[in-house]
PDB file of C-alpha atoms in Angstrom:
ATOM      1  CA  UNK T   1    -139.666 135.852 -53.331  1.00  0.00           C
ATOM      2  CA  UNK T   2    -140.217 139.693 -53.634  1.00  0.00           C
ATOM      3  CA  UNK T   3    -141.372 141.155 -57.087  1.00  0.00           C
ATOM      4  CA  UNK T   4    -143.687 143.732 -58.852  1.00  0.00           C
ATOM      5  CA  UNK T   5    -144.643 143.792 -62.143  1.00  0.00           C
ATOM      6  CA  UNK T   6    -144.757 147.427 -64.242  1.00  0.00           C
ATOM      7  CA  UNK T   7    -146.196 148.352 -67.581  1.00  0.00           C
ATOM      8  CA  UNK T   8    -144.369 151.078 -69.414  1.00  0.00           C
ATOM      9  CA  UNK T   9    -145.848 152.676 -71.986  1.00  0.00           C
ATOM     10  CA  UNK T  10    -142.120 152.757 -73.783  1.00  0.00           C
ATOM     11  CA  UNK T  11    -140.821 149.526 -72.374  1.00  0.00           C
ATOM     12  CA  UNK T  12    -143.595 147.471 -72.449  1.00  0.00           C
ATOM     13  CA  UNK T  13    -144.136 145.105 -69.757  1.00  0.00           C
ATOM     14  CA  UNK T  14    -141.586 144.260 -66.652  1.00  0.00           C
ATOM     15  CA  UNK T  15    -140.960 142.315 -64.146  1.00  0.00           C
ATOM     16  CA  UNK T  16    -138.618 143.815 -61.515  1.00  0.00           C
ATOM     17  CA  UNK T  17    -137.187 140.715 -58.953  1.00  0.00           C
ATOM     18  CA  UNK T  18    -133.561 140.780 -57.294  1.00  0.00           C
ATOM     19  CA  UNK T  19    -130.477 140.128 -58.955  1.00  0.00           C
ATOM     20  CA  UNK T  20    -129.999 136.622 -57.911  1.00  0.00           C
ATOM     21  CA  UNK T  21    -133.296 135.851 -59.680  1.00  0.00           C
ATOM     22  CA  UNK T  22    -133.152 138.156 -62.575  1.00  0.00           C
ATOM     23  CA  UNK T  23    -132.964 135.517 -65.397  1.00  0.00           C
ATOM     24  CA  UNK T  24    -136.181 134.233 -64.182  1.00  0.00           C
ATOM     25  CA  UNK T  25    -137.616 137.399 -64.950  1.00  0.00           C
ATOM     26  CA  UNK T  26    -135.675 137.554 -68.234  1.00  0.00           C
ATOM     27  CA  UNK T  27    -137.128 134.036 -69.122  1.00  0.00           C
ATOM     28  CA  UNK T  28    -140.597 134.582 -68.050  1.00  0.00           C
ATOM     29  CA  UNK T  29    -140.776 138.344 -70.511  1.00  0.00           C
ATOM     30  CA  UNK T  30    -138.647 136.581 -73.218  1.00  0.00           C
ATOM     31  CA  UNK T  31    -138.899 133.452 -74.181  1.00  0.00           C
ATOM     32  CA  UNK T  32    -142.437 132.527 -72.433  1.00  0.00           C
ATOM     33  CA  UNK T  33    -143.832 136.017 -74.460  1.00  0.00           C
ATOM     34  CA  UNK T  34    -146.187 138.629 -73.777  1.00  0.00           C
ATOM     35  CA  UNK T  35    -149.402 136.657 -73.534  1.00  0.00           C
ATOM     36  CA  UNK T  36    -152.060 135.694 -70.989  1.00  0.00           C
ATOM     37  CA  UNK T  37    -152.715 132.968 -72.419  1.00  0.00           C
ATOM     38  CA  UNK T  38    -149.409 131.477 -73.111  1.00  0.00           C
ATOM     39  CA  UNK T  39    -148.573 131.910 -69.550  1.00  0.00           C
ATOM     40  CA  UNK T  40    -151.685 130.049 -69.193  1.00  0.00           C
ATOM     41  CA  UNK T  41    -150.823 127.077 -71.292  1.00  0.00           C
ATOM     42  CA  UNK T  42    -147.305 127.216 -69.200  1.00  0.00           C
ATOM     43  CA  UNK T  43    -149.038 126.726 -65.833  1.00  0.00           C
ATOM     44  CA  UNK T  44    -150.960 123.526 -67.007  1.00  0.00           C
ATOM     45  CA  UNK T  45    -147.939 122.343 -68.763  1.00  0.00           C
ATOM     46  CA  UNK T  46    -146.074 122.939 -64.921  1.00  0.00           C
ATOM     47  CA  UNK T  47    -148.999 121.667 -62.937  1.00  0.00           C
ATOM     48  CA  UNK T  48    -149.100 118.261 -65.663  1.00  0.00           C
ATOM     49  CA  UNK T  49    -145.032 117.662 -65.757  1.00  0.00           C
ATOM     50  CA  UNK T  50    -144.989 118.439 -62.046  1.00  0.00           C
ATOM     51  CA  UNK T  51    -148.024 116.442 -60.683  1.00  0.00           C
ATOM     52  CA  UNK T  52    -146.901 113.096 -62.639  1.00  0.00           C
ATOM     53  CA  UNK T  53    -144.024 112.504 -60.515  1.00  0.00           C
ATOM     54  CA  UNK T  54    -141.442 112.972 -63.029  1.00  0.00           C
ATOM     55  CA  UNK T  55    -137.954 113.646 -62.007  1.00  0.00           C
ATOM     56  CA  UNK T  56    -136.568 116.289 -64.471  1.00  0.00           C
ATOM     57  CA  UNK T  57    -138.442 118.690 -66.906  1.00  0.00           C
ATOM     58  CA  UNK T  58    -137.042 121.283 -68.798  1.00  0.00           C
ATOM     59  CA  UNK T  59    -138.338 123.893 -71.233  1.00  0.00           C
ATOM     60  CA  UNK T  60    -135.964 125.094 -73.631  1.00  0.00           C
ATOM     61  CA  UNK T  61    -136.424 128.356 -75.108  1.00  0.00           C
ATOM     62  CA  UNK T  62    -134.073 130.308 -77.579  1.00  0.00           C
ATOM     63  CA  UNK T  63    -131.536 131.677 -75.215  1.00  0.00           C
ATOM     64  CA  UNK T  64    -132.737 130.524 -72.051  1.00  0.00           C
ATOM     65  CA  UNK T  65    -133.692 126.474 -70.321  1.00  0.00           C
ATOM     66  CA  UNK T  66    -135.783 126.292 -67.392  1.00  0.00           C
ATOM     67  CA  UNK T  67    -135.704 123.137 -65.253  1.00  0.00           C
ATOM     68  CA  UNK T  68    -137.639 121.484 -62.386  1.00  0.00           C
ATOM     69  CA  UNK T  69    -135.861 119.217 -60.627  1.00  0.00           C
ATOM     70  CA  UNK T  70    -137.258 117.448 -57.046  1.00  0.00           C
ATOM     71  CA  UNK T  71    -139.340 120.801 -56.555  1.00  0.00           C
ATOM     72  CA  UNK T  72    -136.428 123.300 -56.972  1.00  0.00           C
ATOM     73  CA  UNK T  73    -136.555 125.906 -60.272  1.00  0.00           C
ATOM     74  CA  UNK T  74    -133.669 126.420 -62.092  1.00  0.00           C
ATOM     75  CA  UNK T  75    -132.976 129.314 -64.768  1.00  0.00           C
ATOM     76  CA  UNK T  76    -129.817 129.430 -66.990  1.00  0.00           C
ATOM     77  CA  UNK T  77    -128.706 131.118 -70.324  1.00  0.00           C
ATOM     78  CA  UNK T  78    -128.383 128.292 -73.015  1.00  0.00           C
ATOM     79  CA  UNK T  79    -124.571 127.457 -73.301  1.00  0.00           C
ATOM     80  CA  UNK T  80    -125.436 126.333 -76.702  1.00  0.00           C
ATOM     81  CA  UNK T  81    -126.628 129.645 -77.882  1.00  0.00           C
ATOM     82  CA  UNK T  82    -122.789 130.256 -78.781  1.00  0.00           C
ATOM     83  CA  UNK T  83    -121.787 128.869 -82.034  1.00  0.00           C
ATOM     84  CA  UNK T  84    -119.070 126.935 -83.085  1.00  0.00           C
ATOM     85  CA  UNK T  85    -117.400 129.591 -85.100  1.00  0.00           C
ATOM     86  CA  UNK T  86    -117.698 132.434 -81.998  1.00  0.00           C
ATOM     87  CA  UNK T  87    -116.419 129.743 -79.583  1.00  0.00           C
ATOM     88  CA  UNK T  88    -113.278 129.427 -82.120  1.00  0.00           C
ATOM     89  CA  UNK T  89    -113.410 133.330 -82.368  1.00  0.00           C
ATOM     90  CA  UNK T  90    -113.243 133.621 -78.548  1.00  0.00           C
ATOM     91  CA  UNK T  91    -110.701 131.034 -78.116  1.00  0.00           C
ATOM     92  CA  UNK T  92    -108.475 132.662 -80.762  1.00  0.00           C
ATOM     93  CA  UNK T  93    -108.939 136.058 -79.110  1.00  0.00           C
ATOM     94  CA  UNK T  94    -108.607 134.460 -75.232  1.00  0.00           C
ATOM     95  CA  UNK T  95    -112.025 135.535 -74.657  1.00  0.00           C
ATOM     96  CA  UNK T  96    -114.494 134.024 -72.736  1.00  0.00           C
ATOM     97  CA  UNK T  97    -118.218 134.267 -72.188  1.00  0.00           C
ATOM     98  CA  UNK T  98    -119.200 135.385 -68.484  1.00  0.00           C
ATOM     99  CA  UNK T  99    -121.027 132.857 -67.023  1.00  0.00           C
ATOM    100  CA  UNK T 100    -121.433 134.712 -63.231  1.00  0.00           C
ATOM    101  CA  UNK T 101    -125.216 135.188 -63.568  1.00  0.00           C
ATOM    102  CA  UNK T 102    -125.803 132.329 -65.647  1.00  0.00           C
ATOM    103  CA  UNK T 103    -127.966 130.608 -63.297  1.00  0.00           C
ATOM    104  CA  UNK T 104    -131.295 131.753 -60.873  1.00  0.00           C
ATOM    105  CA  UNK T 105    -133.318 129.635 -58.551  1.00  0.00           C
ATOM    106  CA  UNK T 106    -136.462 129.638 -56.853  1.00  0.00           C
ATOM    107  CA  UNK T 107    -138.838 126.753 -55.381  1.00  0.00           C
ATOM    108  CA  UNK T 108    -141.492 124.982 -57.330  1.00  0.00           C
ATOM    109  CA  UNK T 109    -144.139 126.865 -54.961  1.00  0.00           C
ATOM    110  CA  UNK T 110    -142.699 130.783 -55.551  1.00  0.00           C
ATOM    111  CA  UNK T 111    -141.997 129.756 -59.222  1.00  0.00           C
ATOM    112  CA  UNK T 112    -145.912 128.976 -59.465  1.00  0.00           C
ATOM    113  CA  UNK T 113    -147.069 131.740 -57.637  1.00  0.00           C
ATOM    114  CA  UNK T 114    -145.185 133.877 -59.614  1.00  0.00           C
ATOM    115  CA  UNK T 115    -146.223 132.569 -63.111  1.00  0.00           C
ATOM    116  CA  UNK T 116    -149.833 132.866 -61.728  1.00  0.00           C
ATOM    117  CA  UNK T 117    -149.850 136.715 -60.042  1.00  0.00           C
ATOM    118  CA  UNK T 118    -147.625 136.971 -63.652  1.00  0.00           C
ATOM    119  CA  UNK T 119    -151.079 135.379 -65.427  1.00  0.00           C
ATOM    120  CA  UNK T 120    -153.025 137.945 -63.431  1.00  0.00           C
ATOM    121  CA  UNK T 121    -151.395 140.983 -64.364  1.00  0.00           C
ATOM    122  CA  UNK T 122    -151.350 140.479 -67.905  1.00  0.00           C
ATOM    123  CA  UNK T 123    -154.905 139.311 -67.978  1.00  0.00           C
ATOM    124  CA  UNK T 124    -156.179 142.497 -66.394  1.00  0.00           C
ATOM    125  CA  UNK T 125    -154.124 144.719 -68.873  1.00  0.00           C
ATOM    126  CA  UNK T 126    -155.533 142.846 -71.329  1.00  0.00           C
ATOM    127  CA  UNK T 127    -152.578 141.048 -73.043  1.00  0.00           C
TER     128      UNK T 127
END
């Protein structure tokens, strides 16, 4: 898995990665936060949840639910972030919400290697 992380001055921090795996990126900036050490506390939580054998483990964030199931990562935008009232809304107006890039994946071993070289770049730009 390919990426490079950027800090802009006007942007703030970035990970660029490909389009299959953007919401990975867009988890890891959003809803794990800005923070060395919070990245940190995520990598023992993943080495502790992985290392004890357990089948599934998720972490829900606010728009976002990562899961680690039998060593594959799995990325997807929280269906449940739509209300009840906008799913009536939608269904009134024959909307729908596009779920095409809903989903990214990586393995257990690039998903750890990235939250660690992640760790690493944040740490030396003091964050």
């Amino acid at each position: 898995m390919e990426y490079q992380f950027i800090k802009d001055p006007i942007d703030g921090f970035r990970l660029l990665i490909s389009d299959e795996q953007a919401n990975i990126a867009r988890w890891l900036v959003d809803e794990t936060g800005i923070s060395s050490s919070a990245v940190n506390d995520l990598l023992v939580q993943v080495n502790q949840k992985t290392s004890a054998f357990t089948h599934d483990v998720e972490f829900r964030g606010k728009e976002m639910v990562m899961s680690i199931v039998d060593g594959e990562v799995a990325v997807r935008v929280n269906q449940h972030g739509v209300s009840d009232f906008e799913q009536e809304r939608f269904d009134q107006e024959m909307l729908s919400v596009d779920t095409t890039n809903d989903l990214s994946e990586c393995g257990l071993d690039d998903f750890v290697s990235l939250l660690q070289d992640w760790y690493l770049f944040l740490k030396d730009n003091r964050v």
